[in-house]
């Protein structure tokens, strides 16, 4: 097949491509830094041509124009994860939120939320006509396979990343060519609190462990304290620049991994150009769809698996809320529970899940360890699934502990300013004098 010819036949402009989005349809856009911003913005600019189009994705890092008030009746966002650009719209009722475990999202797109249009960003085709999904394999590849129409922003600056991370040019309907730097994730600020948390978390990581780390200051702080470890491996939802530094330090070599030895496995990537250059055509990095990478049944096959994620509140029973402040949706379930469960189910029995958070929020005014979750808040990780909770004051291991022991462990790692109130609640709850 002449892939070059095929490619040229599909070339069009962003404005023309988005005319093929039908009214009364469901559009899925690629994830996070993989967002095809040029075609998404073209859809928003041309919103008057659509009626009742639902726009779905998880982390959004672009302009999020589809949540603007004037989109009413034309474009409506349904968030599977809420971020800075979509939070206000979801909490004002201009957009919707649908809870889902990350690894289940592809199944939603194959069943109850069928996809009409996938808007993706890929590399130019290789000699076999295959375009790499680059930094966003996750739900993007499965949604594309489920979609009736595929509009691709082909970007020569998208890194070419291996794994089950390709689409053939023959499966793309419209190609919009761009040459544009990818969206980048700003490095977080790591303060003393994050460093203390990072050090406690690192103390739970043995040599030869395989790691999953979430996004943000705490996971990046953990990495700072892993430099002296040996034979670490990566099997994670996503990774960022910090992993590149740890790999270059020699602490990560993936040699002891029981699943994909020698490889770093993820489902999406977010970082700066440094990360994108590192992963481009790098044979040790492979991306697979999220319904495989984040499936607890895949995760459990990794020996010495350690997952590290964060939270907004934890109650005295160990119920974790990582996604809401009262009724306000702050983020989403993401892959937290996928990894908490995958580590709990670990075949070697050595899996560990860590939820790490500062002991306070709102500049020290609120304790994150609370007697009860805020009215209206939801449980992300249940008390039955939870294992380690870490703050800058230490480590609470809740697995196998009764409710009284859990409360005591959690009070010990709460901020000292809030411990007396928590102790009063403890005494009342357990009928102690
Ligand atoms: N009450 C009121 N405000 C609170 C609060 C609480 N209990 N907890 C946090 N806040 C405030 C903070 O003070 C902060 O506001 P500020 O920036 O004005 O100080 C804001 O809410 C964000 O809190 P922070 O803890 O800094 O958020 P984060 O960016 O570190 O993200 C999670 C933490 C939990 C939201 C994030 O990890 C997440 O979305 N997790 C769920 C998904 C997941 O775990 N995925 C795993 C793999 S990526």
CSV table of C-alpha atoms and ligand atoms in Angstrom, one decimal:
chain,number,residue,atom,x,y,z
A,1,UNK,CA,0.0,0.0,0.0
A,2,UNK,CA,1.2,3.5,-0.8
A,3,UNK,CA,0.9,5.0,2.7
A,4,UNK,CA,2.2,8.4,1.5
A,5,UNK,CA,-0.5,8.7,-1.1
A,6,UNK,CA,-3.2,7.6,1.4
A,7,UNK,CA,-1.9,10.1,3.9
A,8,UNK,CA,-2.1,12.9,1.4
A,9,UNK,CA,-5.6,12.0,0.4
A,10,UNK,CA,-6.7,12.4,4.0
A,11,UNK,CA,-5.1,15.8,4.5
A,12,UNK,CA,-7.5,18.7,5.3
A,13,UNK,CA,-7.7,21.8,7.4
A,14,UNK,CA,-8.8,21.9,11.0
A,15,UNK,CA,-11.9,23.9,10.1
A,16,UNK,CA,-12.9,21.4,7.4
A,17,UNK,CA,-12.2,18.4,9.6
A,18,UNK,CA,-14.4,19.5,12.4
A,19,UNK,CA,-17.3,19.9,10.0
A,20,UNK,CA,-17.6,16.1,10.0
A,21,UNK,CA,-18.6,16.1,13.7
A,22,UNK,CA,-22.3,15.4,13.6
A,23,UNK,CA,-24.9,17.0,15.9
A,24,UNK,CA,-26.2,14.8,18.7
A,25,UNK,CA,-22.9,12.9,18.9
A,26,UNK,CA,-20.3,12.0,21.4
A,27,UNK,CA,-16.7,13.2,20.9
A,28,UNK,CA,-13.7,11.9,22.9
A,29,UNK,CA,-10.5,13.9,22.8
A,30,UNK,CA,-7.1,12.6,23.6
A,31,UNK,CA,-5.7,12.9,27.1
A,32,UNK,CA,-3.7,15.5,29.0
A,33,UNK,CA,-0.5,16.6,27.1
A,34,UNK,CA,-1.7,14.5,24.1
A,35,UNK,CA,-4.6,16.8,23.6
A,36,UNK,CA,-4.9,17.8,19.9
A,37,UNK,CA,-5.3,21.4,20.7
A,38,UNK,CA,-5.6,22.7,17.1
A,39,UNK,CA,-8.6,20.6,16.2
A,40,UNK,CA,-10.2,20.9,19.6
A,41,UNK,CA,-10.0,24.7,19.4
A,42,UNK,CA,-11.4,24.6,15.8
A,43,UNK,CA,-14.4,22.6,17.1
A,44,UNK,CA,-14.9,25.3,19.8
A,45,UNK,CA,-14.6,28.1,17.3
A,46,UNK,CA,-17.2,26.5,15.1
A,47,UNK,CA,-19.6,25.6,17.9
A,48,UNK,CA,-22.6,27.2,16.2
A,49,UNK,CA,-22.6,24.4,13.6
A,50,UNK,CA,-23.4,21.8,16.2
A,51,UNK,CA,-26.4,20.9,18.4
A,52,UNK,CA,-26.1,18.7,21.4
A,53,UNK,CA,-22.5,17.4,21.1
A,54,UNK,CA,-21.0,15.8,24.2
A,55,UNK,CA,-17.2,16.2,24.7
A,56,UNK,CA,-15.5,13.7,26.9
A,57,UNK,CA,-12.0,13.2,28.3
A,58,UNK,CA,-10.1,12.9,31.6
A,59,UNK,CA,-7.3,15.4,32.3
A,60,UNK,CA,-7.6,18.5,30.2
A,61,UNK,CA,-4.6,20.8,29.8
A,62,UNK,CA,-5.7,22.9,26.8
A,63,UNK,CA,-8.0,25.9,26.6
A,64,UNK,CA,-11.2,24.0,27.5
A,65,UNK,CA,-13.3,26.4,25.4
A,66,UNK,CA,-16.2,23.9,25.2
A,67,UNK,CA,-17.1,24.7,28.8
A,68,UNK,CA,-17.8,28.4,28.1
A,69,UNK,CA,-21.4,29.5,28.9
A,70,UNK,CA,-22.1,30.3,25.3
A,71,UNK,CA,-21.6,26.7,24.3
A,72,UNK,CA,-25.0,25.8,25.9
A,73,UNK,CA,-27.0,23.7,23.5
A,74,UNK,CA,-24.0,23.2,21.2
A,75,UNK,CA,-21.2,21.6,23.1
A,76,UNK,CA,-21.4,20.1,26.6
A,77,UNK,CA,-18.5,18.7,28.5
A,78,UNK,CA,-18.8,15.4,30.4
A,79,UNK,CA,-15.6,15.0,32.6
A,80,UNK,CA,-14.3,11.7,33.7
A,81,UNK,CA,-11.7,13.7,35.7
A,82,UNK,CA,-11.9,17.3,36.6
A,83,UNK,CA,-9.0,19.7,36.2
A,84,UNK,CA,-8.2,23.4,36.6
A,85,UNK,CA,-9.8,24.3,33.2
A,86,UNK,CA,-13.1,22.4,33.8
A,87,UNK,CA,-13.6,22.5,37.6
A,88,UNK,CA,-15.6,25.7,37.8
A,89,UNK,CA,-17.9,24.5,34.9
A,90,UNK,CA,-18.5,21.1,36.5
A,91,UNK,CA,-19.3,22.7,39.9
A,92,UNK,CA,-21.5,25.4,38.4
A,93,UNK,CA,-23.6,22.7,36.5
A,94,UNK,CA,-22.4,23.8,33.1
A,95,UNK,CA,-20.6,20.5,32.6
A,96,UNK,CA,-21.0,17.0,34.1
A,97,UNK,CA,-18.9,14.6,36.0
A,98,UNK,CA,-19.0,10.8,35.5
A,99,UNK,CA,-17.1,8.7,38.1
A,100,UNK,CA,-15.1,5.8,36.8
A,101,UNK,CA,-12.0,3.8,37.7
A,102,UNK,CA,-9.5,4.8,35.0
A,103,UNK,CA,-9.0,1.2,33.8
A,104,UNK,CA,-12.7,0.9,33.2
A,105,UNK,CA,-13.0,4.0,31.0
A,106,UNK,CA,-12.3,2.1,27.7
A,107,UNK,CA,-15.1,-0.3,28.6
A,108,UNK,CA,-17.5,2.6,29.0
A,109,UNK,CA,-16.5,3.8,25.5
A,110,UNK,CA,-17.1,0.3,24.1
A,111,UNK,CA,-20.5,-0.1,25.9
A,112,UNK,CA,-22.7,2.5,27.6
A,113,UNK,CA,-20.9,5.6,26.3
A,114,UNK,CA,-20.4,4.7,22.6
A,115,UNK,CA,-18.0,7.1,20.7
A,116,UNK,CA,-19.0,8.8,17.5
A,117,UNK,CA,-15.8,10.9,17.0
A,118,UNK,CA,-12.3,10.5,18.3
A,119,UNK,CA,-10.0,13.5,18.1
A,120,UNK,CA,-6.5,12.4,18.5
A,121,UNK,CA,-2.9,13.6,18.1
A,122,UNK,CA,-0.3,11.3,16.6
A,123,UNK,CA,3.1,11.1,15.0
A,124,UNK,CA,3.5,11.2,11.2
A,125,UNK,CA,3.1,7.6,9.7
A,126,UNK,CA,6.2,5.4,9.6
A,127,UNK,CA,7.2,3.3,6.6
A,128,UNK,CA,4.4,0.8,7.5
A,129,UNK,CA,1.8,3.6,7.7
A,130,UNK,CA,1.7,3.4,11.5
A,131,UNK,CA,1.3,6.5,13.6
A,132,UNK,CA,2.3,6.4,17.3
A,133,UNK,CA,-0.2,7.8,19.8
A,134,UNK,CA,2.9,9.2,21.5
A,135,UNK,CA,2.3,10.4,25.0
A,136,UNK,CA,-1.4,9.5,25.2
A,137,UNK,CA,-2.3,5.8,24.8
A,138,UNK,CA,-4.5,5.4,27.9
A,139,UNK,CA,-8.2,5.6,26.8
A,140,UNK,CA,-7.3,7.4,23.6
A,141,UNK,CA,-6.4,4.3,21.6
A,142,UNK,CA,-9.5,2.2,22.8
A,143,UNK,CA,-11.8,5.2,22.2
A,144,UNK,CA,-10.3,5.6,18.7
A,145,UNK,CA,-10.9,1.9,18.0
A,146,UNK,CA,-14.5,2.3,19.1
A,147,UNK,CA,-15.2,5.6,17.2
A,148,UNK,CA,-17.1,5.9,13.9
A,149,UNK,CA,-15.0,8.9,12.8
A,150,UNK,CA,-11.3,9.6,13.6
A,151,UNK,CA,-9.9,13.1,13.2
A,152,UNK,CA,-6.1,13.1,13.8
A,153,UNK,CA,-3.8,16.1,14.4
A,154,UNK,CA,-0.5,14.8,13.0
A,155,UNK,CA,2.3,16.5,14.7
A,156,UNK,CA,6.0,15.9,13.9
A,157,UNK,CA,6.8,17.0,17.4
A,158,UNK,CA,4.9,14.2,19.1
A,159,UNK,CA,7.4,11.6,20.3
A,160,UNK,CA,7.2,8.2,18.7
A,161,UNK,CA,6.7,5.8,21.6
A,162,UNK,CA,6.6,2.0,21.4
A,163,UNK,CA,4.1,-0.5,22.9
A,164,UNK,CA,0.5,-1.1,21.8
A,165,UNK,CA,0.5,2.5,20.9
A,166,UNK,CA,-0.2,2.8,17.2
A,167,UNK,CA,-2.9,3.5,14.7
A,168,UNK,CA,-2.5,2.8,10.9
A,169,UNK,CA,-3.1,5.8,8.6
A,170,UNK,CA,-5.8,3.7,6.9
A,171,UNK,CA,-7.9,3.9,10.1
A,172,UNK,CA,-7.8,7.7,10.3
A,173,UNK,CA,-10.5,9.6,8.4
A,174,UNK,CA,-9.2,13.1,8.4
A,175,UNK,CA,-5.6,14.4,8.9
A,176,UNK,CA,-4.7,17.9,10.1
A,177,UNK,CA,-1.0,18.5,9.9
A,178,UNK,CA,0.7,20.6,12.5
A,179,UNK,CA,4.2,21.2,13.8
A,180,UNK,CA,3.7,22.4,17.4
A,181,UNK,CA,5.4,21.8,20.7
A,182,UNK,CA,3.3,19.5,23.0
A,183,UNK,CA,1.5,20.8,26.0
A,184,UNK,CA,3.9,20.7,29.0
A,185,UNK,CA,3.4,20.0,32.7
A,186,UNK,CA,5.0,22.7,34.9
A,187,UNK,CA,7.4,21.2,37.5
A,188,UNK,CA,5.8,21.3,41.0
A,189,UNK,CA,7.3,23.3,43.9
A,190,UNK,CA,8.7,20.9,46.5
A,191,UNK,CA,8.8,22.3,50.0
A,192,UNK,CA,9.9,20.9,53.4
A,193,UNK,CA,6.6,19.2,54.0
A,194,UNK,CA,6.7,17.3,50.7
A,195,UNK,CA,10.4,16.4,51.4
A,196,UNK,CA,9.5,14.9,54.8
A,197,UNK,CA,6.6,13.0,53.2
A,198,UNK,CA,9.0,11.9,50.4
A,199,UNK,CA,11.5,10.5,52.8
A,200,UNK,CA,8.9,8.5,54.7
A,201,UNK,CA,7.5,7.1,51.5
A,202,UNK,CA,11.0,6.2,50.2
A,203,UNK,CA,11.6,4.3,53.5
A,204,UNK,CA,8.8,1.9,52.4
A,205,UNK,CA,10.4,1.2,49.0
A,206,UNK,CA,12.8,-1.8,49.0
A,207,UNK,CA,15.5,-2.3,46.4
A,208,UNK,CA,14.1,-4.2,43.4
A,209,UNK,CA,10.6,-2.7,43.8
A,210,UNK,CA,8.4,-1.7,40.9
A,211,UNK,CA,6.8,1.7,41.3
A,212,UNK,CA,3.7,3.6,40.4
A,213,UNK,CA,3.8,7.3,41.2
A,214,UNK,CA,1.0,9.9,40.7
A,215,UNK,CA,1.4,13.5,39.5
A,216,UNK,CA,2.6,16.4,41.6
A,217,UNK,CA,4.9,17.6,44.3
A,218,UNK,CA,4.7,14.5,46.6
A,219,UNK,CA,5.6,11.9,44.0
A,220,UNK,CA,8.4,14.1,42.8
A,221,UNK,CA,9.6,14.5,46.4
A,222,UNK,CA,9.6,10.7,46.8
A,223,UNK,CA,11.9,10.4,43.7
A,224,UNK,CA,14.5,12.7,45.4
A,225,UNK,CA,14.9,10.1,48.2
A,226,UNK,CA,15.1,7.1,45.9
A,227,UNK,CA,18.5,7.9,44.3
A,228,UNK,CA,20.3,5.5,46.6
A,229,UNK,CA,18.0,2.6,45.9
A,230,UNK,CA,18.9,-0.3,43.5
A,231,UNK,CA,17.2,-2.1,40.7
A,232,UNK,CA,13.9,-0.1,40.8
A,233,UNK,CA,11.4,-0.7,38.0
A,234,UNK,CA,8.5,1.3,36.6
A,235,UNK,CA,4.9,0.1,36.0
A,236,UNK,CA,2.8,3.1,36.3
A,237,UNK,CA,-0.2,5.0,35.0
A,238,UNK,CA,1.9,8.0,34.1
A,239,UNK,CA,5.4,9.4,34.6
A,240,UNK,CA,7.1,12.7,34.3
A,241,UNK,CA,10.5,14.3,34.2
A,242,UNK,CA,11.5,13.1,37.7
A,243,UNK,CA,11.7,9.5,36.4
A,244,UNK,CA,14.2,10.5,33.8
A,245,UNK,CA,16.5,11.9,36.5
A,246,UNK,CA,16.1,8.8,38.6
A,247,UNK,CA,16.8,6.6,35.5
A,248,UNK,CA,19.9,8.6,34.7
A,249,UNK,CA,21.0,8.2,38.4
A,250,UNK,CA,21.1,4.4,37.9
A,251,UNK,CA,18.4,3.7,40.6
A,252,UNK,CA,15.9,2.6,37.9
A,253,UNK,CA,17.1,-0.2,35.6
A,254,UNK,CA,13.9,-2.4,35.5
A,255,UNK,CA,16.1,-5.5,35.8
A,256,UNK,CA,14.1,-7.1,38.7
A,257,UNK,CA,10.7,-6.6,37.1
A,258,UNK,CA,8.6,-9.8,36.9
A,259,UNK,CA,6.4,-8.3,34.1
A,260,UNK,CA,8.2,-6.6,31.2
A,261,UNK,CA,11.8,-6.9,32.6
A,262,UNK,CA,14.0,-4.2,31.2
A,263,UNK,CA,11.1,-1.9,30.3
A,264,UNK,CA,9.3,1.0,31.8
A,265,UNK,CA,5.6,0.6,31.3
A,266,UNK,CA,3.0,3.4,31.4
A,267,UNK,CA,-0.3,4.4,29.8
A,268,UNK,CA,0.4,8.2,29.4
A,269,UNK,CA,3.1,10.7,30.0
A,270,UNK,CA,3.2,14.3,31.1
A,271,UNK,CA,6.2,16.5,31.5
A,272,UNK,CA,8.5,18.9,29.6
A,273,UNK,CA,10.5,18.6,26.4
A,274,UNK,CA,13.2,16.8,28.4
A,275,UNK,CA,10.8,13.9,29.0
A,276,UNK,CA,9.5,13.9,25.4
A,277,UNK,CA,13.1,13.7,24.1
A,278,UNK,CA,13.9,10.9,26.5
A,279,UNK,CA,10.9,8.7,25.4
A,280,UNK,CA,11.1,9.4,21.7
A,281,UNK,CA,12.1,6.1,20.0
A,282,UNK,CA,13.4,4.8,23.3
A,283,UNK,CA,13.2,1.0,23.3
A,284,UNK,CA,12.9,0.7,27.0
A,285,UNK,CA,9.7,2.8,27.2
A,286,UNK,CA,6.4,1.2,26.2
A,287,UNK,CA,2.9,2.5,26.5
A,288,UNK,CA,-0.2,0.3,26.6
A,289,UNK,CA,-3.9,1.1,26.9
A,290,UNK,CA,-5.2,1.9,30.4
A,291,UNK,CA,-7.5,-1.1,30.5
A,292,UNK,CA,-4.4,-3.3,30.4
A,293,UNK,CA,-1.8,-1.2,32.3
A,294,UNK,CA,-4.1,-0.2,35.2
A,295,UNK,CA,-6.1,-3.4,35.4
A,296,UNK,CA,-5.5,-4.7,38.9
A,297,UNK,CA,-5.0,-8.1,37.4
A,298,UNK,CA,-2.0,-6.7,35.4
A,299,UNK,CA,-0.7,-4.7,38.3
A,300,UNK,CA,-0.7,-7.7,40.7
A,301,UNK,CA,1.7,-9.6,38.5
A,302,UNK,CA,4.5,-7.1,39.3
A,303,UNK,CA,6.7,-8.3,42.2
A,304,UNK,CA,7.3,-5.8,45.0
A,305,UNK,CA,4.8,-3.4,43.5
A,306,UNK,CA,4.6,0.0,45.4
A,307,UNK,CA,2.0,2.6,44.5
A,308,UNK,CA,2.1,6.2,45.8
A,309,UNK,CA,-0.9,8.5,45.4
A,310,UNK,CA,-2.3,11.5,47.2
A,311,UNK,CA,-5.5,12.6,49.0
A,312,UNK,CA,-7.5,15.5,50.1
A,313,UNK,CA,-9.0,14.0,53.3
A,314,UNK,CA,-8.8,10.8,55.3
A,315,UNK,CA,-11.2,10.0,58.1
A,316,UNK,CA,-10.4,8.1,61.3
A,317,UNK,CA,-11.5,4.8,59.8
A,318,UNK,CA,-9.1,5.2,56.9
A,319,UNK,CA,-11.6,6.2,54.2
A,320,UNK,CA,-9.8,8.3,51.6
A,321,UNK,CA,-11.3,11.1,49.6
A,322,UNK,CA,-8.9,12.1,46.8
A,323,UNK,CA,-11.3,13.9,44.5
A,324,UNK,CA,-13.8,16.2,46.2
A,325,UNK,CA,-14.1,18.8,48.9
A,326,UNK,CA,-17.6,18.3,50.2
A,327,UNK,CA,-19.9,18.3,47.2
A,328,UNK,CA,-17.4,20.1,45.0
A,329,UNK,CA,-15.7,17.8,42.6
A,330,UNK,CA,-12.0,18.7,42.6
A,331,UNK,CA,-10.4,16.0,40.4
A,332,UNK,CA,-11.5,12.4,39.8
A,333,UNK,CA,-10.9,8.8,40.7
A,334,UNK,CA,-8.1,8.4,38.2
A,335,UNK,CA,-6.0,5.3,38.7
A,336,UNK,CA,-5.7,5.5,42.5
A,337,UNK,CA,-8.0,2.6,43.3
A,338,UNK,CA,-6.7,0.5,40.3
A,339,UNK,CA,-3.2,0.6,42.0
A,340,UNK,CA,-4.4,0.3,45.6
A,341,UNK,CA,-6.3,-2.9,44.5
A,342,UNK,CA,-3.5,-4.2,42.2
A,343,UNK,CA,-0.9,-4.0,45.0
A,344,UNK,CA,-3.3,-5.6,47.5
A,345,UNK,CA,-3.9,-8.5,45.1
A,346,UNK,CA,-0.1,-8.8,44.4
A,347,UNK,CA,0.9,-12.4,43.5
A,348,UNK,CA,4.0,-12.3,45.6
A,349,UNK,CA,2.1,-10.8,48.6
A,350,UNK,CA,4.6,-8.0,48.9
A,351,UNK,CA,2.6,-5.2,47.2
A,352,UNK,CA,2.2,-1.9,49.1
A,353,UNK,CA,-0.1,1.0,48.5
A,354,UNK,CA,0.7,4.4,50.0
A,355,UNK,CA,-1.6,7.4,50.2
A,356,UNK,CA,0.7,10.3,51.0
A,357,UNK,CA,-0.6,13.8,51.8
A,358,UNK,CA,0.4,16.9,53.8
A,359,UNK,CA,-1.3,16.8,57.3
A,360,UNK,CA,-3.1,20.1,56.7
A,361,UNK,CA,-4.8,22.0,53.9
A,362,UNK,CA,-5.7,25.6,53.3
A,363,UNK,CA,-2.3,27.0,54.6
A,364,UNK,CA,-2.5,25.0,57.8
A,365,UNK,CA,-6.0,26.0,58.8
A,366,UNK,CA,-7.6,22.6,58.2
A,367,UNK,CA,-6.5,19.1,59.2
A,368,UNK,CA,-6.7,16.5,56.3
A,369,UNK,CA,-7.1,13.8,58.9
A,370,UNK,CA,-10.7,14.3,60.1
A,371,UNK,CA,-13.3,12.5,62.3
A,372,UNK,CA,-15.7,12.4,59.3
A,373,UNK,CA,-15.2,13.2,55.6
A,374,UNK,CA,-16.8,16.6,54.7
A,375,UNK,CA,-20.6,16.5,54.3
A,376,UNK,CA,-21.2,15.5,50.7
A,377,UNK,CA,-17.6,14.1,50.0
A,378,UNK,CA,-17.2,10.8,48.4
A,379,UNK,CA,-14.9,7.9,49.2
A,380,UNK,CA,-12.3,7.3,46.6
A,381,UNK,CA,-10.3,4.5,48.3
A,382,UNK,CA,-12.4,2.5,50.8
A,383,UNK,CA,-11.3,1.7,54.3
A,384,UNK,CA,-11.3,-2.0,53.2
A,385,UNK,CA,-8.8,-1.3,50.5
A,386,UNK,CA,-6.5,1.2,52.2
A,387,UNK,CA,-3.0,0.3,53.5
A,388,UNK,CA,-0.4,3.0,54.3
A,389,UNK,CA,-1.2,6.6,55.0
A,390,UNK,CA,1.8,8.9,55.1
A,391,UNK,CA,2.1,12.6,56.2
A,392,UNK,CA,5.1,14.7,57.2
A,393,UNK,CA,4.6,13.3,60.7
A,394,UNK,CA,5.0,9.6,59.9
A,395,UNK,CA,3.5,6.5,58.5
A,396,UNK,CA,0.2,4.8,59.5
A,397,UNK,CA,-0.2,1.2,58.4
A,398,UNK,CA,-3.9,0.5,58.5
A,399,UNK,CA,-4.1,-2.9,56.8
A,400,UNK,CA,-5.4,-5.6,59.3
A,401,UNK,CA,-5.9,-3.0,62.0
A,402,UNK,CA,-9.2,-2.7,63.9
A,403,UNK,CA,-11.1,0.7,63.9
A,404,UNK,CA,-9.7,1.7,67.2
A,405,UNK,CA,-6.1,0.9,66.1
A,406,UNK,CA,-6.6,2.8,62.9
A,407,UNK,CA,-7.9,5.9,64.6
A,408,UNK,CA,-4.9,5.9,66.9
A,409,UNK,CA,-2.4,5.4,64.1
A,410,UNK,CA,-3.9,8.3,62.1
A,411,UNK,CA,-4.0,10.6,65.1
A,412,UNK,CA,-0.3,10.0,65.5
A,413,UNK,CA,0.4,11.3,62.0
A,414,UNK,CA,-2.0,14.3,62.2
A,415,UNK,CA,-0.7,17.8,62.6
A,416,UNK,CA,0.0,18.4,66.3
A,417,UNK,CA,-2.5,21.4,66.3
A,418,UNK,CA,-5.4,19.1,65.6
A,419,UNK,CA,-4.4,16.0,67.6
A,420,UNK,CA,-6.3,17.1,70.8
A,421,UNK,CA,-9.6,17.4,68.9
A,422,UNK,CA,-9.1,14.1,67.2
A,423,UNK,CA,-8.3,12.5,70.5
A,424,UNK,CA,-11.6,13.8,72.0
A,425,UNK,CA,-13.5,12.3,69.0
A,426,UNK,CA,-11.6,9.0,69.6
A,427,UNK,CA,-12.5,8.9,73.3
A,428,UNK,CA,-16.1,9.6,72.5
A,429,UNK,CA,-16.3,7.1,69.7
A,430,UNK,CA,-14.8,4.3,71.6
A,431,UNK,CA,-16.4,5.1,75.0
A,432,UNK,CA,-13.1,5.8,76.7
A,433,UNK,CA,-12.8,7.9,79.8
B,1,LIG,N1,-10.4,21.0,52.6
B,1,LIG,C1,-10.3,22.1,51.9
B,1,LIG,N2,-9.4,22.4,51.0
B,1,LIG,C2,-8.5,21.4,50.7
B,1,LIG,C3,-8.6,20.2,51.4
B,1,LIG,C4,-9.6,20.0,52.3
B,1,LIG,N3,-9.6,18.8,52.9
B,1,LIG,N4,-7.6,19.4,50.9
B,1,LIG,C5,-6.9,20.1,50.0
B,1,LIG,N5,-7.5,21.4,49.9
B,1,LIG,C6,-7.0,22.4,49.0
B,1,LIG,C7,-5.5,22.6,49.2
B,1,LIG,O1,-5.2,23.5,50.3
B,1,LIG,C8,-5.1,23.2,47.9
B,1,LIG,O2,-5.5,24.6,47.8
B,1,LIG,P1,-4.4,25.7,47.7
B,1,LIG,O3,-3.6,25.3,46.4
B,1,LIG,O4,-5.2,26.9,47.5
B,1,LIG,O5,-3.6,25.6,48.9
B,1,LIG,C9,-6.1,22.5,46.9
B,1,LIG,O6,-7.2,22.0,47.7
B,1,LIG,C10,-5.4,21.3,46.2
B,1,LIG,O7,-4.9,20.4,47.2
B,1,LIG,P2,-3.5,19.6,47.0
B,1,LIG,O8,-3.4,18.6,48.0
B,1,LIG,O9,-2.4,20.6,46.9
B,1,LIG,O10,-3.8,19.0,45.6
B,1,LIG,P3,-2.8,18.2,44.7
B,1,LIG,O11,-2.6,19.0,43.4
B,1,LIG,O12,-1.5,17.7,45.4
B,1,LIG,O13,-3.6,16.9,44.3
B,1,LIG,C11,-5.2,15.2,44.7
B,1,LIG,C12,-4.0,16.0,45.3
B,1,LIG,C13,-5.6,14.2,45.8
B,1,LIG,C14,-6.4,16.1,44.3
B,1,LIG,C15,-4.7,14.4,43.4
B,1,LIG,O14,-3.6,13.6,43.7
B,1,LIG,C16,-5.8,13.6,42.8
B,1,LIG,O15,-6.6,14.1,42.0
B,1,LIG,N6,-5.9,12.3,43.1
B,1,LIG,C17,-6.9,11.4,42.6
B,1,LIG,C18,-6.5,10.7,41.4
B,1,LIG,C19,-5.3,9.8,41.6
B,1,LIG,O16,-4.9,9.5,42.7
B,1,LIG,N7,-4.7,9.4,40.5
B,1,LIG,C20,-3.5,8.5,40.6
B,1,LIG,C21,-2.6,8.5,39.6
B,1,LIG,S1,-2.2,10.0,38.7
